[in-house]
Amino acid sequence: TGITLQAHVAEIRIDEAEDGELQAIVGATYRLHNPGNSLEVVGLRVAPGESLSHTRPNGSQDPVMTAGGQPLLLEADGAGGYSVQVQLDADERLTLLLSYRIDLDAVLPTVYYAPSVLNRWPGNVSLRVDVFVPKSVSPESWTKIEPDTWTYALADEPENSHLKWLYDSSIPDLAFVFQFVAPTVWAGIHAGEQATAGGAAAGDYKYLGDLYQTVFMAPKADGAVRDRFYAQALAAYSSAL
């Protein structure tokens, strides 16, 4: 097919559901163009990534896609993904929007977004990834942001921190990662650190050590995060002794 992908924009919002679970709400936009002189049809596949198996989009188990604002029928392909065909007339431009939700870890929420598969499209693809973080997620609780080319966006939403990555003509091979300590866990750590700042009973230090341990034992903790919170847990337990 001669259809090209001109741009991809991913908007990821960290949200707390009514049941208290943390979620990432993803809206992924794909801008297609048919530069040819005749109608073109392209088959698309939505492939599950590391987190898509835990998706709860719009209260269902299926992602939702629209083309030019009109809903498309995504068909399960038997391999955990979905397929759909779209057509573009000569010189037509079409915007696809894929939306879904991902449940996040209750201790160390981690958002992965890996659009490098889009490098299979011919030509250059402009990329923008936005992550909106509510004020309840303190910047002090952020444990990882990759790649390090991110910047703060303008404060167009005062209730959120807004991080962004921009790439004019290429998509990096590495995944975008945003990780933080869950607000309830971080609040406990902050309170524990304040309670033990000037010396405290052994039980207070143990309580703080237990919280640090909860973080470094979280499934999503990697080497750097694990080492950091292990050292802090060890220090708290040593103070308790």
PDB file of N, CA, C and O in Angstrom, residues 71-129:
ATOM      1  N   PRO A  71     -16.918   5.268  14.572  1.00  0.00           N
ATOM      2  CA  PRO A  71     -16.383   4.043  15.188  1.00  0.00           C
ATOM      3  C   PRO A  71     -16.073   2.969  14.153  1.00  0.00           C
ATOM      4  O   PRO A  71     -16.793   2.815  13.161  1.00  0.00           O
ATOM      5  N   LEU A  72     -14.994   2.241  14.386  1.00  0.00           N
ATOM      6  CA  LEU A  72     -14.619   1.109  13.556  1.00  0.00           C
ATOM      7  C   LEU A  72     -14.846  -0.185  14.319  1.00  0.00           C
ATOM      8  O   LEU A  72     -14.775  -0.202  15.559  1.00  0.00           O
ATOM      9  N   LEU A  73     -15.080  -1.259  13.592  1.00  0.00           N
ATOM     10  CA  LEU A  73     -15.273  -2.561  14.212  1.00  0.00           C
ATOM     11  C   LEU A  73     -13.933  -3.281  14.271  1.00  0.00           C
ATOM     12  O   LEU A  73     -13.381  -3.692  13.241  1.00  0.00           O
ATOM     13  N   LEU A  74     -13.378  -3.422  15.477  1.00  0.00           N
ATOM     14  CA  LEU A  74     -12.140  -4.161  15.671  1.00  0.00           C
ATOM     15  C   LEU A  74     -12.485  -5.629  15.894  1.00  0.00           C
ATOM     16  O   LEU A  74     -13.267  -5.965  16.774  1.00  0.00           O
ATOM     17  N   GLU A  75     -11.899  -6.493  15.087  1.00  0.00           N
ATOM     18  CA  GLU A  75     -12.175  -7.919  15.182  1.00  0.00           C
ATOM     19  C   GLU A  75     -11.017  -8.639  15.852  1.00  0.00           C
ATOM     20  O   GLU A  75      -9.857  -8.444  15.474  1.00  0.00           O
ATOM     21  N   ALA A  76     -11.322  -9.458  16.881  1.00  0.00           N
ATOM     22  CA  ALA A  76     -10.286 -10.243  17.544  1.00  0.00           C
ATOM     23  C   ALA A  76      -9.642 -11.182  16.534  1.00  0.00           C
ATOM     24  O   ALA A  76     -10.333 -11.823  15.738  1.00  0.00           O
ATOM     25  N   ASP A  77      -8.298 -11.251  16.555  1.00  0.00           N
ATOM     26  CA  ASP A  77      -7.598 -12.048  15.552  1.00  0.00           C
ATOM     27  C   ASP A  77      -7.160 -13.414  16.062  1.00  0.00           C
ATOM     28  O   ASP A  77      -6.460 -14.145  15.368  1.00  0.00           O
ATOM     29  N   GLY A  78      -7.545 -13.768  17.269  1.00  0.00           N
ATOM     30  CA  GLY A  78      -7.201 -15.072  17.810  1.00  0.00           C
ATOM     31  C   GLY A  78      -5.822 -15.150  18.415  1.00  0.00           C
ATOM     32  O   GLY A  78      -5.445 -16.167  19.002  1.00  0.00           O
ATOM     33  N   ALA A  79      -5.020 -14.080  18.299  1.00  0.00           N
ATOM     34  CA  ALA A  79      -3.669 -14.048  18.860  1.00  0.00           C
ATOM     35  C   ALA A  79      -3.541 -12.982  19.943  1.00  0.00           C
ATOM     36  O   ALA A  79      -2.446 -12.535  20.243  1.00  0.00           O
ATOM     37  N   GLY A  80      -4.678 -12.597  20.502  1.00  0.00           N
ATOM     38  CA  GLY A  80      -4.670 -11.577  21.548  1.00  0.00           C
ATOM     39  C   GLY A  80      -4.723 -10.163  21.033  1.00  0.00           C
ATOM     40  O   GLY A  80      -4.724  -9.212  21.814  1.00  0.00           O
ATOM     41  N   GLY A  81      -4.778  -9.998  19.713  1.00  0.00           N
ATOM     42  CA  GLY A  81      -4.844  -8.669  19.125  1.00  0.00           C
ATOM     43  C   GLY A  81      -6.147  -8.447  18.381  1.00  0.00           C
ATOM     44  O   GLY A  81      -7.085  -9.252  18.460  1.00  0.00           O
ATOM     45  N   TYR A  82      -6.182  -7.354  17.635  1.00  0.00           N
ATOM     46  CA  TYR A  82      -7.381  -6.980  16.896  1.00  0.00           C
ATOM     47  C   TYR A  82      -6.969  -6.498  15.514  1.00  0.00           C
ATOM     48  O   TYR A  82      -5.878  -5.956  15.321  1.00  0.00           O
ATOM     49  N   SER A  83      -7.838  -6.678  14.528  1.00  0.00           N
ATOM     50  CA  SER A  83      -7.533  -6.252  13.168  1.00  0.00           C
ATOM     51  C   SER A  83      -8.696  -5.452  12.601  1.00  0.00           C
ATOM     52  O   SER A  83      -9.855  -5.604  13.022  1.00  0.00           O
ATOM     53  N   VAL A  84      -8.366  -4.590  11.639  1.00  0.00           N
ATOM     54  CA  VAL A  84      -9.375  -3.761  10.992  1.00  0.00           C
ATOM     55  C   VAL A  84      -8.795  -3.275   9.669  1.00  0.00           C
ATOM     56  O   VAL A  84      -7.569  -3.196   9.506  1.00  0.00           O
ATOM     57  N   GLN A  85      -9.656  -2.973   8.707  1.00  0.00           N
ATOM     58  CA  GLN A  85      -9.225  -2.391   7.441  1.00  0.00           C
ATOM     59  C   GLN A  85      -9.793  -0.992   7.305  1.00  0.00           C
ATOM     60  O   GLN A  85     -10.941  -0.737   7.692  1.00  0.00           O
ATOM     61  N   VAL A  86      -8.983  -0.103   6.754  1.00  0.00           N
ATOM     62  CA  VAL A  86      -9.462   1.250   6.464  1.00  0.00           C
ATOM     63  C   VAL A  86      -9.092   1.582   5.031  1.00  0.00           C
ATOM     64  O   VAL A  86      -8.116   1.033   4.488  1.00  0.00           O
ATOM     65  N   GLN A  87      -9.868   2.443   4.405  1.00  0.00           N
ATOM     66  CA  GLN A  87      -9.595   2.852   3.038  1.00  0.00           C
ATOM     67  C   GLN A  87      -9.509   4.364   2.942  1.00  0.00           C
ATOM     68  O   GLN A  87     -10.201   5.079   3.669  1.00  0.00           O
ATOM     69  N   LEU A  88      -8.632   4.816   2.068  1.00  0.00           N
ATOM     70  CA  LEU A  88      -8.446   6.241   1.836  1.00  0.00           C
ATOM     71  C   LEU A  88      -8.516   6.506   0.341  1.00  0.00           C
ATOM     72  O   LEU A  88      -7.869   5.817  -0.456  1.00  0.00           O
ATOM     73  N   ASP A  89      -9.300   7.504  -0.048  1.00  0.00           N
ATOM     74  CA  ASP A  89      -9.355   7.924  -1.444  1.00  0.00           C
ATOM     75  C   ASP A  89      -8.051   8.624  -1.820  1.00  0.00           C
ATOM     76  O   ASP A  89      -7.197   8.895  -0.972  1.00  0.00           O
ATOM     77  N   ALA A  90      -7.900   8.920  -3.080  1.00  0.00           N
ATOM     78  CA  ALA A  90      -6.699   9.598  -3.571  1.00  0.00           C
ATOM     79  C   ALA A  90      -6.485  10.912  -2.828  1.00  0.00           C
ATOM     80  O   ALA A  90      -7.421  11.718  -2.673  1.00  0.00           O
ATOM     81  N   ASP A  91      -5.272  11.103  -2.323  1.00  0.00           N
ATOM     82  CA  ASP A  91      -4.861  12.320  -1.610  1.00  0.00           C
ATOM     83  C   ASP A  91      -5.692  12.581  -0.349  1.00  0.00           C
ATOM     84  O   ASP A  91      -5.737  13.701   0.151  1.00  0.00           O
ATOM     85  N   GLU A  92      -6.339  11.560   0.177  1.00  0.00           N
ATOM     86  CA  GLU A  92      -7.150  11.732   1.391  1.00  0.00           C
ATOM     87  C   GLU A  92      -6.268  11.614   2.637  1.00  0.00           C
ATOM     88  O   GLU A  92      -5.318  10.826   2.679  1.00  0.00           O
ATOM     89  N   ARG A  93      -6.621  12.397   3.642  1.00  0.00           N
ATOM     90  CA  ARG A  93      -6.002  12.310   4.956  1.00  0.00           C
ATOM     91  C   ARG A  93      -7.047  11.832   5.955  1.00  0.00           C
ATOM     92  O   ARG A  93      -8.193  12.269   5.905  1.00  0.00           O
ATOM     93  N   LEU A  94      -6.625  10.946   6.847  1.00  0.00           N
ATOM     94  CA  LEU A  94      -7.574  10.333   7.786  1.00  0.00           C
ATOM     95  C   LEU A  94      -6.923  10.235   9.160  1.00  0.00           C
ATOM     96  O   LEU A  94      -5.759   9.848   9.279  1.00  0.00           O
ATOM     97  N   THR A  95      -7.687  10.590  10.185  1.00  0.00           N
ATOM     98  CA  THR A  95      -7.187  10.513  11.560  1.00  0.00           C
ATOM     99  C   THR A  95      -7.857   9.359  12.282  1.00  0.00           C
ATOM    100  O   THR A  95      -9.089   9.300  12.378  1.00  0.00           O
ATOM    101  N   LEU A  96      -7.045   8.425  12.788  1.00  0.00           N
ATOM    102  CA  LEU A  96      -7.523   7.321  13.599  1.00  0.00           C
ATOM    103  C   LEU A  96      -7.259   7.626  15.066  1.00  0.00           C
ATOM    104  O   LEU A  96      -6.207   8.165  15.415  1.00  0.00           O
ATOM    105  N   LEU A  97      -8.198   7.266  15.924  1.00  0.00           N
ATOM    106  CA  LEU A  97      -8.023   7.430  17.367  1.00  0.00           C
ATOM    107  C   LEU A  97      -8.265   6.093  18.044  1.00  0.00           C
ATOM    108  O   LEU A  97      -9.347   5.520  17.935  1.00  0.00           O
ATOM    109  N   LEU A  98      -7.255   5.601  18.739  1.00  0.00           N
ATOM    110  CA  LEU A  98      -7.345   4.362  19.513  1.00  0.00           C
ATOM    111  C   LEU A  98      -7.348   4.728  20.982  1.00  0.00           C
ATOM    112  O   LEU A  98      -6.460   5.445  21.454  1.00  0.00           O
ATOM    113  N   SER A  99      -8.346   4.260  21.729  1.00  0.00           N
ATOM    114  CA  SER A  99      -8.437   4.599  23.150  1.00  0.00           C
ATOM    115  C   SER A  99      -8.610   3.334  23.982  1.00  0.00           C
ATOM    116  O   SER A  99      -9.278   2.388  23.567  1.00  0.00           O
ATOM    117  N   TYR A 100      -7.978   3.339  25.153  1.00  0.00           N
ATOM    118  CA  TYR A 100      -8.070   2.208  26.077  1.00  0.00           C
ATOM    119  C   TYR A 100      -7.566   2.630  27.444  1.00  0.00           C
ATOM    120  O   TYR A 100      -7.006   3.721  27.606  1.00  0.00           O
ATOM    121  N   ARG A 101      -7.796   1.768  28.428  1.00  0.00           N
ATOM    122  CA  ARG A 101      -7.336   2.012  29.800  1.00  0.00           C
ATOM    123  C   ARG A 101      -6.486   0.845  30.263  1.00  0.00           C
ATOM    124  O   ARG A 101      -6.737  -0.290  29.900  1.00  0.00           O
ATOM    125  N   ILE A 102      -5.490   1.162  31.101  1.00  0.00           N
ATOM    126  CA  ILE A 102      -4.610   0.133  31.642  1.00  0.00           C
ATOM    127  C   ILE A 102      -4.618   0.237  33.161  1.00  0.00           C
ATOM    128  O   ILE A 102      -4.420   1.320  33.717  1.00  0.00           O
ATOM    129  N   ASP A 103      -4.870  -0.862  33.844  1.00  0.00           N
ATOM    130  CA  ASP A 103      -4.763  -0.904  35.302  1.00  0.00           C
ATOM    131  C   ASP A 103      -3.289  -0.832  35.689  1.00  0.00           C
ATOM    132  O   ASP A 103      -2.444  -1.497  35.087  1.00  0.00           O
ATOM    133  N   LEU A 104      -2.970  -0.039  36.701  1.00  0.00           N
ATOM    134  CA  LEU A 104      -1.593   0.140  37.142  1.00  0.00           C
ATOM    135  C   LEU A 104      -1.351  -0.556  38.481  1.00  0.00           C
ATOM    136  O   LEU A 104      -2.281  -0.773  39.254  1.00  0.00           O
ATOM    137  N   ASP A 105      -0.094  -0.873  38.732  1.00  0.00           N
ATOM    138  CA  ASP A 105       0.291  -1.525  39.979  1.00  0.00           C
ATOM    139  C   ASP A 105      -0.097  -0.654  41.170  1.00  0.00           C
ATOM    140  O   ASP A 105       0.004   0.575  41.119  1.00  0.00           O
ATOM    141  N   ALA A 106      -0.524  -1.280  42.257  1.00  0.00           N
ATOM    142  CA  ALA A 106      -1.018  -0.549  43.423  1.00  0.00           C
ATOM    143  C   ALA A 106       0.094   0.048  44.255  1.00  0.00           C
ATOM    144  O   ALA A 106      -0.159   0.915  45.103  1.00  0.00           O
ATOM    145  N   VAL A 107       1.347  -0.400  44.082  1.00  0.00           N
ATOM    146  CA  VAL A 107       2.472   0.096  44.876  1.00  0.00           C
ATOM    147  C   VAL A 107       3.400   0.965  44.041  1.00  0.00           C
ATOM    148  O   VAL A 107       3.731   2.091  44.421  1.00  0.00           O
ATOM    149  N   LEU A 108       3.821   0.457  42.904  1.00  0.00           N
ATOM    150  CA  LEU A 108       4.771   1.164  42.045  1.00  0.00           C
ATOM    151  C   LEU A 108       4.190   1.233  40.622  1.00  0.00           C
ATOM    152  O   LEU A 108       4.610   0.505  39.725  1.00  0.00           O
ATOM    153  N   PRO A 109       3.208   2.116  40.400  1.00  0.00           N
ATOM    154  CA  PRO A 109       2.583   2.210  39.076  1.00  0.00           C
ATOM    155  C   PRO A 109       3.622   2.556  38.010  1.00  0.00           C
ATOM    156  O   PRO A 109       4.455   3.452  38.196  1.00  0.00           O
ATOM    157  N   THR A 110       3.559   1.846  36.905  1.00  0.00           N
ATOM    158  CA  THR A 110       4.526   2.030  35.826  1.00  0.00           C
ATOM    159  C   THR A 110       3.803   2.045  34.490  1.00  0.00           C
ATOM    160  O   THR A 110       3.098   1.100  34.149  1.00  0.00           O
ATOM    161  N   VAL A 111       3.971   3.130  33.760  1.00  0.00           N
ATOM    162  CA  VAL A 111       3.392   3.259  32.428  1.00  0.00           C
ATOM    163  C   VAL A 111       4.483   3.007  31.399  1.00  0.00           C
ATOM    164  O   VAL A 111       5.523   3.682  31.406  1.00  0.00           O
ATOM    165  N   TYR A 112       4.273   2.009  30.525  1.00  0.00           N
ATOM    166  CA  TYR A 112       5.159   1.733  29.400  1.00  0.00           C
ATOM    167  C   TYR A 112       4.418   2.105  28.122  1.00  0.00           C
ATOM    168  O   TYR A 112       3.253   1.751  27.950  1.00  0.00           O
ATOM    169  N   TYR A 113       5.110   2.793  27.219  1.00  0.00           N
ATOM    170  CA  TYR A 113       4.515   3.070  25.915  1.00  0.00           C
ATOM    171  C   TYR A 113       5.609   2.908  24.876  1.00  0.00           C
ATOM    172  O   TYR A 113       6.600   3.640  24.878  1.00  0.00           O
ATOM    173  N   ALA A 114       5.464   1.936  23.996  1.00  0.00           N
ATOM    174  CA  ALA A 114       6.524   1.589  23.043  1.00  0.00           C
ATOM    175  C   ALA A 114       6.008   1.693  21.609  1.00  0.00           C
ATOM    176  O   ALA A 114       5.529   0.709  21.041  1.00  0.00           O
ATOM    177  N   PRO A 115       6.095   2.876  20.988  1.00  0.00           N
ATOM    178  CA  PRO A 115       5.586   3.042  19.620  1.00  0.00           C
ATOM    179  C   PRO A 115       6.610   2.721  18.544  1.00  0.00           C
ATOM    180  O   PRO A 115       6.370   3.025  17.379  1.00  0.00           O
ATOM    181  N   SER A 116       7.751   2.115  18.889  1.00  0.00           N
ATOM    182  CA  SER A 116       8.807   1.882  17.902  1.00  0.00           C
ATOM    183  C   SER A 116       8.336   1.002  16.739  1.00  0.00           C
ATOM    184  O   SER A 116       8.906   1.054  15.642  1.00  0.00           O
ATOM    185  N   VAL A 117       7.292   0.192  16.951  1.00  0.00           N
ATOM    186  CA  VAL A 117       6.765  -0.641  15.872  1.00  0.00           C
ATOM    187  C   VAL A 117       6.307   0.211  14.683  1.00  0.00           C
ATOM    188  O   VAL A 117       6.271  -0.255  13.541  1.00  0.00           O
ATOM    189  N   LEU A 118       6.001   1.477  14.947  1.00  0.00           N
ATOM    190  CA  LEU A 118       5.534   2.356  13.873  1.00  0.00           C
ATOM    191  C   LEU A 118       6.652   2.727  12.904  1.00  0.00           C
ATOM    192  O   LEU A 118       6.380   3.295  11.839  1.00  0.00           O
ATOM    193  N   ASN A 119       7.894   2.424  13.265  1.00  0.00           N
ATOM    194  CA  ASN A 119       8.995   2.656  12.324  1.00  0.00           C
ATOM    195  C   ASN A 119       8.889   1.774  11.084  1.00  0.00           C
ATOM    196  O   ASN A 119       9.610   1.980  10.107  1.00  0.00           O
ATOM    197  N   ARG A 120       8.003   0.787  11.110  1.00  0.00           N
ATOM    198  CA  ARG A 120       7.796  -0.061   9.930  1.00  0.00           C
ATOM    199  C   ARG A 120       7.090   0.689   8.804  1.00  0.00           C
ATOM    200  O   ARG A 120       7.127   0.258   7.652  1.00  0.00           O
ATOM    201  N   TRP A 121       6.431   1.797   9.146  1.00  0.00           N
ATOM    202  CA  TRP A 121       5.786   2.593   8.103  1.00  0.00           C
ATOM    203  C   TRP A 121       6.861   3.291   7.274  1.00  0.00           C
ATOM    204  O   TRP A 121       7.904   3.702   7.793  1.00  0.00           O
ATOM    205  N   PRO A 122       6.628   3.455   5.978  1.00  0.00           N
ATOM    206  CA  PRO A 122       7.626   4.134   5.138  1.00  0.00           C
ATOM    207  C   PRO A 122       7.699   5.625   5.454  1.00  0.00           C
ATOM    208  O   PRO A 122       6.726   6.237   5.898  1.00  0.00           O
ATOM    209  N   GLY A 123       8.876   6.204   5.214  1.00  0.00           N
ATOM    210  CA  GLY A 123       9.042   7.640   5.406  1.00  0.00           C
ATOM    211  C   GLY A 123       9.229   8.030   6.854  1.00  0.00           C
ATOM    212  O   GLY A 123       9.414   7.189   7.744  1.00  0.00           O
ATOM    213  N   ASN A 124       9.196   9.325   7.113  1.00  0.00           N
ATOM    214  CA  ASN A 124       9.391   9.866   8.451  1.00  0.00           C
ATOM    215  C   ASN A 124       8.058  10.005   9.177  1.00  0.00           C
ATOM    216  O   ASN A 124       7.042  10.376   8.579  1.00  0.00           O
ATOM    217  N   VAL A 125       8.078   9.725  10.470  1.00  0.00           N
ATOM    218  CA  VAL A 125       6.877   9.813  11.301  1.00  0.00           C
ATOM    219  C   VAL A 125       7.148  10.764  12.455  1.00  0.00           C
ATOM    220  O   VAL A 125       8.083  10.551  13.232  1.00  0.00           O
ATOM    221  N   SER A 126       6.361  11.828  12.548  1.00  0.00           N
ATOM    222  CA  SER A 126       6.481  12.743  13.686  1.00  0.00           C
ATOM    223  C   SER A 126       5.784  12.122  14.895  1.00  0.00           C
ATOM    224  O   SER A 126       4.732  11.492  14.759  1.00  0.00           O
ATOM    225  N   LEU A 127       6.375  12.318  16.064  1.00  0.00           N
ATOM    226  CA  LEU A 127       5.860  11.684  17.283  1.00  0.00           C
ATOM    227  C   LEU A 127       5.764  12.689  18.419  1.00  0.00           C
ATOM    228  O   LEU A 127       6.654  13.522  18.611  1.00  0.00           O
ATOM    229  N   ARG A 128       4.663  12.583  19.153  1.00  0.00           N
ATOM    230  CA  ARG A 128       4.513  13.347  20.397  1.00  0.00           C
ATOM    231  C   ARG A 128       3.881  12.420  21.431  1.00  0.00           C
ATOM    232  O   ARG A 128       2.887  11.739  21.147  1.00  0.00           O
ATOM    233  N   VAL A 129       4.468  12.384  22.616  1.00  0.00           N
ATOM    234  CA  VAL A 129       3.918  11.610  23.726  1.00  0.00           C
ATOM    235  C   VAL A 129       3.723  12.561  24.901  1.00  0.00           C
ATOM    236  O   VAL A 129       4.664  13.234  25.332  1.00  0.00           O
TER     237      VAL A 129
END
